[in-house]
Tab-separated table of C-alpha atoms and ligand atoms in Angstrom:
chain	number	residue	atom	x	y	z
K	155	UNK	CA	65.071	210.063	369.678
K	156	UNK	CA	61.961	211.003	367.741
K	157	UNK	CA	60.048	214.260	367.936
K	158	UNK	CA	57.641	214.712	370.811
K	159	UNK	CA	54.660	214.868	368.470
K	160	UNK	CA	55.159	211.196	367.628
K	161	UNK	CA	54.005	210.324	371.149
K	162	UNK	CA	50.450	211.240	370.185
K	163	UNK	CA	50.529	209.279	366.945
K	164	UNK	CA	48.853	206.025	367.817
K	165	UNK	CA	48.067	205.005	364.272
K	166	UNK	CA	44.556	204.676	362.960
K	167	UNK	CA	42.351	202.269	364.934
K	168	UNK	CA	40.532	201.226	361.782
K	169	UNK	CA	43.832	200.435	360.043
K	170	UNK	CA	44.804	198.349	363.098
K	171	UNK	CA	41.548	196.389	362.832
K	172	UNK	CA	42.179	195.757	359.118
K	173	UNK	CA	45.687	194.553	359.969
K	174	UNK	CA	44.292	192.194	362.646
K	175	UNK	CA	41.964	190.690	360.026
K	176	UNK	CA	44.868	190.121	357.623
K	177	UNK	CA	46.977	188.607	360.397
K	178	UNK	CA	44.231	186.154	361.312
K	179	UNK	CA	43.801	185.204	357.653
K	180	UNK	CA	47.556	184.658	357.350
K	181	UNK	CA	47.353	182.387	360.413
K	182	UNK	CA	44.906	180.198	358.541
K	183	UNK	CA	41.608	181.476	359.995
K	184	UNK	CA	38.845	181.868	357.393
K	185	UNK	CA	38.103	185.530	358.030
K	186	UNK	CA	35.079	187.514	356.909
K	187	UNK	CA	36.461	191.041	356.937
K	188	UNK	CA	33.851	193.654	357.838
K	189	UNK	CA	36.384	196.309	358.842
K	190	UNK	CA	36.750	198.171	355.570
K	191	UNK	CA	35.724	201.797	355.197
K	192	UNK	CA	35.126	201.295	351.501
K	193	UNK	CA	32.651	199.764	349.097
K	194	UNK	CA	33.232	196.665	347.051
K	195	UNK	CA	32.271	197.449	343.446
K	196	UNK	CA	33.614	197.952	339.927
K	197	UNK	CA	35.337	201.144	338.886
K	198	UNK	CA	32.910	203.845	337.713
K	199	UNK	CA	33.030	203.932	333.856
K	200	UNK	CA	33.196	207.740	333.845
K	201	UNK	CA	36.292	207.624	336.058
K	202	UNK	CA	37.916	204.946	333.950
K	203	UNK	CA	37.238	206.864	330.713
K	204	UNK	CA	38.450	210.174	332.147
K	205	UNK	CA	41.649	208.632	333.465
K	206	UNK	CA	42.433	206.748	330.247
K	207	UNK	CA	41.789	209.859	328.143
K	208	UNK	CA	44.171	211.853	330.359
K	209	UNK	CA	46.847	209.179	330.010
K	210	UNK	CA	46.319	208.982	326.242
K	211	UNK	CA	46.809	212.744	326.049
K	212	UNK	CA	50.141	212.280	327.808
K	213	UNK	CA	49.172	214.434	330.760
K	214	UNK	CA	52.061	214.274	333.194
K	215	UNK	CA	52.757	217.685	334.781
K	216	UNK	CA	52.166	219.413	338.071
K	217	UNK	CA	48.860	221.241	338.179
K	218	UNK	CA	47.851	224.246	340.233
K	219	UNK	CA	48.485	223.267	343.869
K	220	UNK	CA	44.805	223.070	344.814
K	221	UNK	CA	43.574	221.553	341.581
K	222	UNK	CA	43.033	222.320	337.919
K	223	UNK	CA	40.757	225.301	337.375
K	224	UNK	CA	38.095	223.333	335.434
K	225	UNK	CA	37.793	220.822	338.259
K	226	UNK	CA	37.526	223.560	340.864
K	227	UNK	CA	34.814	225.202	338.764
K	228	UNK	CA	32.927	221.925	338.385
K	229	UNK	CA	33.160	221.315	342.133
K	230	UNK	CA	31.987	224.862	342.839
K	231	UNK	CA	28.898	224.143	340.683
K	232	UNK	CA	28.334	220.905	342.630
K	233	UNK	CA	28.587	222.685	345.992
K	234	UNK	CA	26.273	225.453	344.739
K	235	UNK	CA	23.690	222.859	343.736
K	236	UNK	CA	23.986	220.942	346.995
K	237	UNK	CA	23.877	223.940	349.322
K	238	UNK	CA	21.676	226.377	347.409
K	239	UNK	CA	24.394	229.000	348.046
K	240	UNK	CA	26.494	230.373	345.183
K	241	UNK	CA	30.009	229.001	345.517
K	242	UNK	CA	32.937	230.046	343.298
K	243	UNK	CA	36.080	228.177	342.243
K	244	UNK	CA	38.053	230.453	344.585
K	245	UNK	CA	36.315	228.748	347.487
K	246	UNK	CA	37.407	225.239	346.461
K	247	UNK	CA	40.625	223.334	347.134
K	248	UNK	CA	41.127	219.867	345.649
K	249	UNK	CA	43.000	217.561	348.004
K	250	UNK	CA	44.483	214.097	348.271
K	251	UNK	CA	41.326	212.585	349.737
K	252	UNK	CA	39.114	214.111	352.412
K	253	UNK	CA	41.783	213.226	354.933
K	254	UNK	CA	44.143	215.830	353.522
K	255	UNK	CA	41.322	218.375	353.373
K	256	UNK	CA	40.717	217.852	357.098
K	257	UNK	CA	44.399	217.972	357.919
K	258	UNK	CA	44.814	221.204	355.969
K	259	UNK	CA	41.886	222.706	357.868
K	260	UNK	CA	43.337	221.750	361.263
K	261	UNK	CA	46.695	223.219	360.274
K	262	UNK	CA	45.340	226.542	359.021
K	263	UNK	CA	42.720	227.067	361.753
K	264	UNK	CA	44.297	225.981	365.008
K	265	UNK	CA	46.708	227.762	367.285
K	266	UNK	CA	48.366	225.768	370.074
K	267	UNK	CA	45.803	224.925	372.752
K	268	UNK	CA	42.760	225.735	370.619
K	269	UNK	CA	39.916	223.355	371.343
K	270	UNK	CA	37.862	221.493	368.781
K	271	UNK	CA	34.560	219.951	369.839
K	272	UNK	CA	34.126	216.451	368.447
K	273	UNK	CA	31.044	214.330	369.154
K	274	UNK	CA	31.864	210.774	370.312
K	275	UNK	CA	31.905	208.144	368.826
K	276	UNK	CA	34.053	209.889	366.195
K	277	UNK	CA	35.921	208.914	363.081
K	278	UNK	CA	39.333	208.026	364.437
K	279	UNK	CA	41.312	210.629	362.496
K	280	UNK	CA	39.448	213.764	363.679
K	281	UNK	CA	41.072	214.037	367.133
K	282	UNK	CA	44.452	212.786	365.885
K	283	UNK	CA	44.698	215.573	363.312
K	284	UNK	CA	43.620	218.203	365.840
K	285	UNK	CA	46.409	217.057	368.152
K	286	UNK	CA	49.033	216.987	365.421
K	287	UNK	CA	48.076	220.580	364.620
K	288	UNK	CA	48.597	221.531	368.283
K	289	UNK	CA	44.922	221.691	369.188
K	290	UNK	CA	42.960	219.921	371.892
K	291	UNK	CA	40.041	217.624	371.034
K	292	UNK	CA	37.065	218.058	373.374
K	293	UNK	CA	34.656	215.171	373.238
K	294	UNK	CA	30.905	215.287	373.657
K	295	UNK	CA	29.401	211.876	374.268
K	296	UNK	CA	26.312	211.138	372.183
K	297	UNK	CA	25.584	207.590	373.321
K	298	UNK	CA	22.827	208.582	375.798
K	299	UNK	CA	20.943	210.296	372.980
K	300	UNK	CA	20.993	207.602	370.294
K	301	UNK	CA	24.371	208.816	368.973
K	302	UNK	CA	23.003	212.250	368.108
K	303	UNK	CA	24.679	215.140	369.944
K	304	UNK	CA	22.398	217.088	372.288
K	305	UNK	CA	22.768	220.774	371.629
K	306	UNK	CA	22.980	221.494	375.375
K	307	UNK	CA	25.904	219.055	375.685
K	308	UNK	CA	27.731	220.736	372.820
K	309	UNK	CA	27.033	224.157	374.363
K	310	UNK	CA	28.387	222.931	377.706
K	311	UNK	CA	31.647	221.920	376.003
K	312	UNK	CA	32.281	225.450	374.702
K	313	UNK	CA	35.059	227.350	376.499
K	314	UNK	CA	36.979	230.521	375.678
K	315	UNK	CA	39.538	228.259	373.919
K	316	UNK	CA	36.948	226.680	371.593
K	317	UNK	CA	37.729	227.220	367.948
K	318	UNK	CA	35.651	224.752	365.947
K	319	UNK	CA	33.001	222.032	365.990
K	320	UNK	CA	33.292	218.912	363.852
K	321	UNK	CA	29.940	217.980	362.331
K	322	UNK	CA	29.997	214.628	360.552
K	323	UNK	CA	26.711	213.545	359.006
K	324	UNK	CA	26.012	210.823	357.967
K	325	UNK	CA	28.263	209.768	360.774
K	326	UNK	CA	31.157	207.359	360.741
K	327	UNK	CA	31.027	205.085	362.727
K	328	UNK	CA	27.449	205.332	364.058
K	329	UNK	CA	25.498	205.694	360.803
K	330	UNK	CA	23.495	208.511	362.415
K	331	UNK	CA	22.062	211.266	360.210
K	332	UNK	CA	21.535	214.691	361.789
K	333	UNK	CA	18.174	216.466	361.470
K	334	UNK	CA	18.055	219.880	359.814
K	335	UNK	CA	16.904	221.328	363.161
K	336	UNK	CA	20.034	220.058	364.912
K	337	UNK	CA	22.247	221.435	362.157
K	338	UNK	CA	20.543	224.770	362.522
K	339	UNK	CA	21.043	224.740	366.289
K	340	UNK	CA	24.723	223.842	365.864
K	341	UNK	CA	25.069	226.692	363.391
K	342	UNK	CA	23.471	229.136	365.832
K	343	UNK	CA	25.827	227.954	368.557
K	344	UNK	CA	28.806	228.462	366.263
K	345	UNK	CA	27.674	232.006	365.486
K	346	UNK	CA	27.019	232.803	369.134
K	347	UNK	CA	30.509	231.663	370.193
K	348	UNK	CA	32.395	232.632	367.052
K	349	UNK	CA	33.350	229.063	366.126
K	350	UNK	CA	34.235	227.387	362.853
K	351	UNK	CA	32.216	224.428	361.614
K	352	UNK	CA	34.073	221.580	359.954
K	353	UNK	CA	31.291	219.893	358.037
K	354	UNK	CA	32.280	216.408	356.871
K	355	UNK	CA	29.688	215.001	354.483
K	356	UNK	CA	31.736	212.224	352.900
K	357	UNK	CA	28.797	209.797	353.274
K	358	UNK	CA	26.131	212.292	352.179
K	359	UNK	CA	25.103	210.235	349.138
K	360	UNK	CA	24.125	207.228	351.230
K	361	UNK	CA	20.950	207.989	353.134
K	362	UNK	CA	18.530	205.327	354.349
K	363	UNK	CA	16.062	207.510	356.240
K	364	UNK	CA	13.390	210.088	355.442
K	365	UNK	CA	15.373	212.708	357.339
K	366	UNK	CA	17.512	213.210	354.233
K	367	UNK	CA	20.970	214.704	354.075
K	368	UNK	CA	21.182	218.469	354.623
K	369	UNK	CA	24.175	220.671	354.227
K	370	UNK	CA	24.549	222.843	357.311
K	371	UNK	CA	25.023	225.791	354.962
K	372	UNK	CA	21.572	225.313	353.468
K	373	UNK	CA	19.860	224.945	356.857
K	374	UNK	CA	21.479	228.129	358.168
K	375	UNK	CA	23.097	230.228	355.417
K	376	UNK	CA	24.544	232.667	357.980
K	377	UNK	CA	27.191	230.076	358.909
K	378	UNK	CA	28.679	230.048	355.465
K	379	UNK	CA	31.545	232.399	356.325
K	380	UNK	CA	32.583	230.131	359.206
K	381	UNK	CA	32.027	226.717	357.592
K	382	UNK	CA	34.386	224.449	355.708
K	383	UNK	CA	32.655	221.655	353.820
K	384	UNK	CA	34.705	218.478	353.384
K	385	UNK	CA	33.858	215.840	350.825
K	386	UNK	CA	35.530	213.298	348.533
K	387	UNK	CA	34.928	210.840	345.748
K	388	UNK	CA	36.286	208.090	348.013
K	389	UNK	CA	32.964	206.814	349.317
K	390	UNK	CA	30.479	208.322	346.835
K	391	UNK	CA	32.150	206.656	343.842
K	392	UNK	CA	33.919	203.856	345.738
K	393	UNK	CA	37.244	205.408	344.819
K	394	UNK	CA	39.211	205.230	348.044
K	395	UNK	CA	42.497	204.335	346.380
K	396	UNK	CA	42.436	207.262	343.946
K	397	UNK	CA	42.838	209.769	346.765
K	398	UNK	CA	40.729	212.608	345.510
K	399	UNK	CA	38.754	214.907	347.784
K	400	UNK	CA	38.033	218.594	348.277
K	401	UNK	CA	37.070	221.306	350.685
K	402	UNK	CA	34.835	224.318	350.176
K	403	UNK	CA	35.290	227.321	352.422
K	404	UNK	CA	35.893	231.059	352.535
K	405	UNK	CA	38.584	232.330	350.134
K	406	UNK	CA	41.126	233.405	352.793
K	407	UNK	CA	41.029	229.896	354.240
K	408	UNK	CA	41.411	228.362	350.775
K	409	UNK	CA	44.424	230.629	350.109
K	410	UNK	CA	46.039	229.480	353.356
K	411	UNK	CA	45.329	225.853	352.418
K	412	UNK	CA	46.933	226.471	349.034
K	413	UNK	CA	50.102	227.827	350.651
K	414	UNK	CA	50.229	224.895	353.076
K	415	UNK	CA	49.575	222.255	350.435
K	416	UNK	CA	52.251	223.807	348.199
K	417	UNK	CA	54.776	222.743	350.858
K	418	UNK	CA	53.350	219.292	351.543
K	419	UNK	CA	51.937	217.254	348.661
K	420	UNK	CA	51.507	219.924	345.953
K	421	UNK	CA	48.625	219.030	343.674
K	422	UNK	CA	46.558	215.852	344.047
K	423	UNK	CA	47.321	213.168	341.448
K	424	UNK	CA	46.722	214.723	338.035
K	425	UNK	CA	45.129	211.650	336.431
K	426	UNK	CA	42.685	211.331	339.326
K	427	UNK	CA	41.818	215.023	338.916
K	428	UNK	CA	41.045	214.569	335.220
K	429	UNK	CA	39.028	211.446	335.970
K	430	UNK	CA	36.967	213.331	338.574
K	431	UNK	CA	36.453	216.221	336.172
K	432	UNK	CA	35.307	213.899	333.384
K	433	UNK	CA	32.933	212.248	335.824
K	434	UNK	CA	31.410	215.561	336.934
K	435	UNK	CA	31.002	216.691	333.321
K	436	UNK	CA	29.436	213.518	331.990
K	437	UNK	CA	27.733	211.570	334.763
K	438	UNK	CA	24.060	210.848	334.445
K	439	UNK	CA	24.003	209.410	337.931
K	440	UNK	CA	23.650	205.776	336.845
K	441	UNK	CA	26.725	204.531	338.669
K	442	UNK	CA	25.862	206.443	341.832
K	443	UNK	CA	22.286	205.146	341.789
K	444	UNK	CA	23.572	201.574	341.367
K	445	UNK	CA	25.859	201.989	344.343
K	446	UNK	CA	23.033	203.385	346.444
K	447	UNK	CA	20.811	200.437	345.489
K	448	UNK	CA	23.594	197.985	346.310
K	449	UNK	CA	24.053	199.489	349.761
K	450	UNK	CA	20.325	199.726	350.449
K	451	UNK	CA	19.949	196.010	349.614
K	452	UNK	CA	22.967	195.075	351.751
K	453	UNK	CA	21.586	197.154	354.619
K	454	UNK	CA	18.148	195.505	354.436
K	455	UNK	CA	19.595	192.033	354.355
K	456	UNK	CA	22.057	192.862	357.127
K	457	UNK	CA	19.404	194.338	359.397
K	458	UNK	CA	17.310	191.235	358.949
K	459	UNK	CA	20.184	189.017	360.102
K	460	UNK	CA	21.068	191.399	362.941
K	461	UNK	CA	17.475	191.346	364.202
K	462	UNK	CA	18.418	187.885	365.484
K	463	UNK	CA	20.704	189.456	368.124
K	464	UNK	CA	19.181	188.613	371.464
K	465	UNK	CA	20.777	191.204	373.764
K	466	UNK	CA	21.822	193.976	371.409
K	467	UNK	CA	19.507	196.536	369.808
K	468	UNK	CA	19.307	196.449	366.029
K	469	UNK	CA	21.333	199.431	364.793
K	470	UNK	CA	19.587	202.381	363.159
K	471	UNK	CA	22.047	202.545	360.226
K	472	UNK	CA	20.421	205.701	358.859
K	473	UNK	CA	23.274	206.650	356.547
K	474	UNK	CA	26.641	205.567	355.183
K	475	UNK	CA	27.437	201.855	355.069
K	476	UNK	CA	28.141	200.858	358.658
K	477	UNK	CA	26.193	198.962	361.278
K	478	UNK	CA	27.207	200.244	364.693
K	479	UNK	CA	26.347	197.731	367.369
K	480	UNK	CA	25.750	198.998	370.869
K	481	UNK	CA	27.170	196.162	372.966
K	482	UNK	CA	26.866	197.959	376.296
K	483	UNK	CA	24.592	195.190	377.625
K	484	UNK	CA	27.198	192.571	376.855
K	485	UNK	CA	30.399	194.091	378.218
K	486	UNK	CA	28.958	196.097	381.132
K	487	UNK	CA	25.665	194.404	381.972
K	488	UNK	CA	25.209	196.055	385.358
K	489	UNK	CA	23.449	199.406	384.705
K	490	UNK	CA	24.558	200.703	388.131
K	491	UNK	CA	28.195	199.945	387.479
K	492	UNK	CA	29.709	201.947	384.656
K	493	UNK	CA	33.137	200.379	385.087
K	494	UNK	CA	33.845	197.973	382.288
K	495	UNK	CA	34.400	194.435	383.441
K	496	UNK	CA	37.311	192.220	382.686
K	497	UNK	CA	36.043	191.550	379.229
K	498	UNK	CA	35.932	194.694	377.173
K	499	UNK	CA	35.110	195.365	373.554
K	500	UNK	CA	38.704	194.875	372.396
K	501	UNK	CA	38.716	191.406	373.927
K	502	UNK	CA	35.352	190.684	372.390
K	503	UNK	CA	36.484	191.756	368.932
K	504	UNK	CA	39.637	189.642	369.243
K	505	UNK	CA	37.516	186.631	370.174
K	506	UNK	CA	35.145	187.432	367.334
K	507	UNK	CA	38.021	186.995	364.876
K	508	UNK	CA	39.611	184.001	366.581
K	509	UNK	CA	36.426	182.024	367.288
K	510	UNK	CA	33.889	183.174	364.699
K	511	UNK	CA	36.252	184.332	361.953
K	512	UNK	CA	34.628	187.777	361.694
K	513	UNK	CA	36.744	190.933	361.710
K	514	UNK	CA	35.167	194.169	362.957
K	515	UNK	CA	36.384	197.488	364.333
K	516	UNK	CA	36.081	197.907	368.121
K	517	UNK	CA	34.453	201.101	369.384
K	518	UNK	CA	37.682	202.002	371.174
K	519	UNK	CA	38.979	203.093	367.760
K	520	UNK	CA	36.197	205.694	367.862
K	521	UNK	CA	36.484	206.731	371.506
K	522	UNK	CA	33.611	204.458	372.560
K	523	UNK	CA	34.190	201.419	374.797
K	524	UNK	CA	30.781	199.909	374.007
K	525	UNK	CA	30.522	199.705	370.232
K	526	UNK	CA	31.438	197.532	367.269
K	527	UNK	CA	31.497	198.815	363.687
K	528	UNK	CA	30.659	196.496	360.814
K	529	UNK	CA	30.918	197.568	357.205
K	530	UNK	CA	28.249	196.434	354.779
K	531	UNK	CA	30.115	197.640	351.722
K	532	UNK	CA	31.181	194.026	351.042
K	533	UNK	CA	29.695	191.450	348.630
K	534	UNK	CA	26.283	190.257	349.881
K	535	UNK	CA	27.260	186.593	350.318
K	536	UNK	CA	30.265	187.643	352.397
K	537	UNK	CA	28.093	189.982	354.444
K	538	UNK	CA	25.462	187.365	355.101
K	539	UNK	CA	28.044	184.762	356.093
K	540	UNK	CA	29.817	187.209	358.417
K	541	UNK	CA	26.663	188.493	360.094
K	542	UNK	CA	25.196	185.028	360.639
K	543	UNK	CA	28.434	183.980	362.334
K	544	UNK	CA	28.509	187.194	364.347
K	545	UNK	CA	24.935	186.831	365.602
K	546	UNK	CA	25.565	183.258	366.657
K	547	UNK	CA	28.785	184.264	368.441
K	548	UNK	CA	27.342	187.295	370.232
K	549	UNK	CA	24.183	185.501	371.324
K	550	UNK	CA	26.351	182.842	372.960
K	551	UNK	CA	28.975	185.255	374.297
K	552	UNK	CA	28.895	185.542	378.000
K	553	UNK	CA	30.332	188.205	380.210
K	554	UNK	CA	33.089	186.874	382.412
K	555	UNK	CA	33.230	183.504	380.670
K	556	UNK	CA	36.812	183.857	379.602
K	557	UNK	CA	39.004	185.661	382.128
K	558	UNK	CA	41.806	187.696	380.641
K	559	UNK	CA	45.419	186.724	380.977
K	560	UNK	CA	47.288	188.188	383.949
K	561	UNK	CA	49.477	190.410	381.826
K	562	UNK	CA	46.861	191.506	379.283
K	563	UNK	CA	46.476	195.252	378.856
K	564	UNK	CA	43.232	196.697	380.223
K	565	UNK	CA	41.204	199.453	378.648
K	566	UNK	CA	38.976	201.303	381.076
K	567	UNK	CA	36.344	203.859	380.163
L	975	PLP	N1	35.841	211.628	356.742
L	975	PLP	C1	35.221	210.538	357.208
L	975	PLP	C2	34.046	210.712	358.117
L	975	PLP	C3	35.665	209.255	356.850
L	975	PLP	O1	35.043	208.179	357.316
L	975	PLP	C4	36.781	209.131	355.999
L	975	PLP	C5	37.312	207.808	355.627
L	975	PLP	O2	36.986	206.801	356.167
L	975	PLP	C6	37.391	210.294	355.538
L	975	PLP	C7	36.898	211.536	355.922
L	975	PLP	C8	38.611	210.245	354.653
L	975	PLP	O3	38.282	209.957	353.353
L	975	PLP	P1	39.388	209.890	352.212
L	975	PLP	O4	39.612	208.449	351.939
L	975	PLP	O5	38.766	210.629	351.063
L	975	PLP	O6	40.612	210.567	352.696
């Protein structure tokens, strides 16, 4: 018999989609995999040099639990620059990817039954971590407002049990970027109701709109004492496998994170820490700029292909590297009937792999029954091939054309 908490561990929906792509490939289907939450590129030279130098020096020991002091200082300088608010090394914890930063935050902030407001569609791990920590995710649907939360909807979700709001901009999966005015309003709401803000800006370097990326702390400095910034090198430097991220928050929170992390993973990988430090000390921004150009070109090309979709709006894709398709018209074409028909997005995505050889992540992984996420962090020829196939498939796809098997599981809204 396993512990009760395992009943809420469903496994990551994005990992499941990646596994489905691999399975189809193993079955002989030529699959274009657009599921990945990472960017295809070479290793950043600064990271390579920093890591090799650390290995050559024979570095092999534990470090301080929440990161070597020089790295924490360098990250504090970065956060200071990005927020316009002086941040010290005592406010930084280095973690094994942003995922551990978020998990640490849930564990040190939440008491059993505490509620965390999470706009939907959401990155699949946010609610899972809240639940593991004993909290209750409270979802605020953003679909009616172009995937941007309405402040009145967030306010309506606040209860006496509310403890925090997750603010993820640029957003995974929707690619939405929040305006400074919205960030300010969310900050005011947090102050009014004494809430924490968990500010995830992992995609902050990839902006494809004039709105720009704003740290909530710079739009409303008064929230600083109740905000934890979460970031990583995973997306910014295409370094997902190196597992290096960080959080920036008030010192008492960082101390609690340090105590927690000392009993879980201890320090993040020491070579990755030295590589990140070397990068921060020496980068001239060339690699980052190249990555941004690569994604901007992929986005432009992708949007051009996607403009051929006959019944689906072209996605805004304002930030990050995902196209989020709103397939509401396809799977629930009757505007008066909000019940999803026999053919839902999971079925559609399965058919997309089986018949068109394109792997994508269904919106159900993000709490949305009407979306499909496509990554454009792949090589451009792969992207073009995949999107052309996808457009052809979706334009021909017809609601109700392929009834589900008697015993097939149904997912209702
Ligand atoms: N936050 C968001 C919004 C993400 O999309 C991801 C990864 O996909 C993470 C955090 C986790 O990043 P990491 O790989 O650094 O743990």
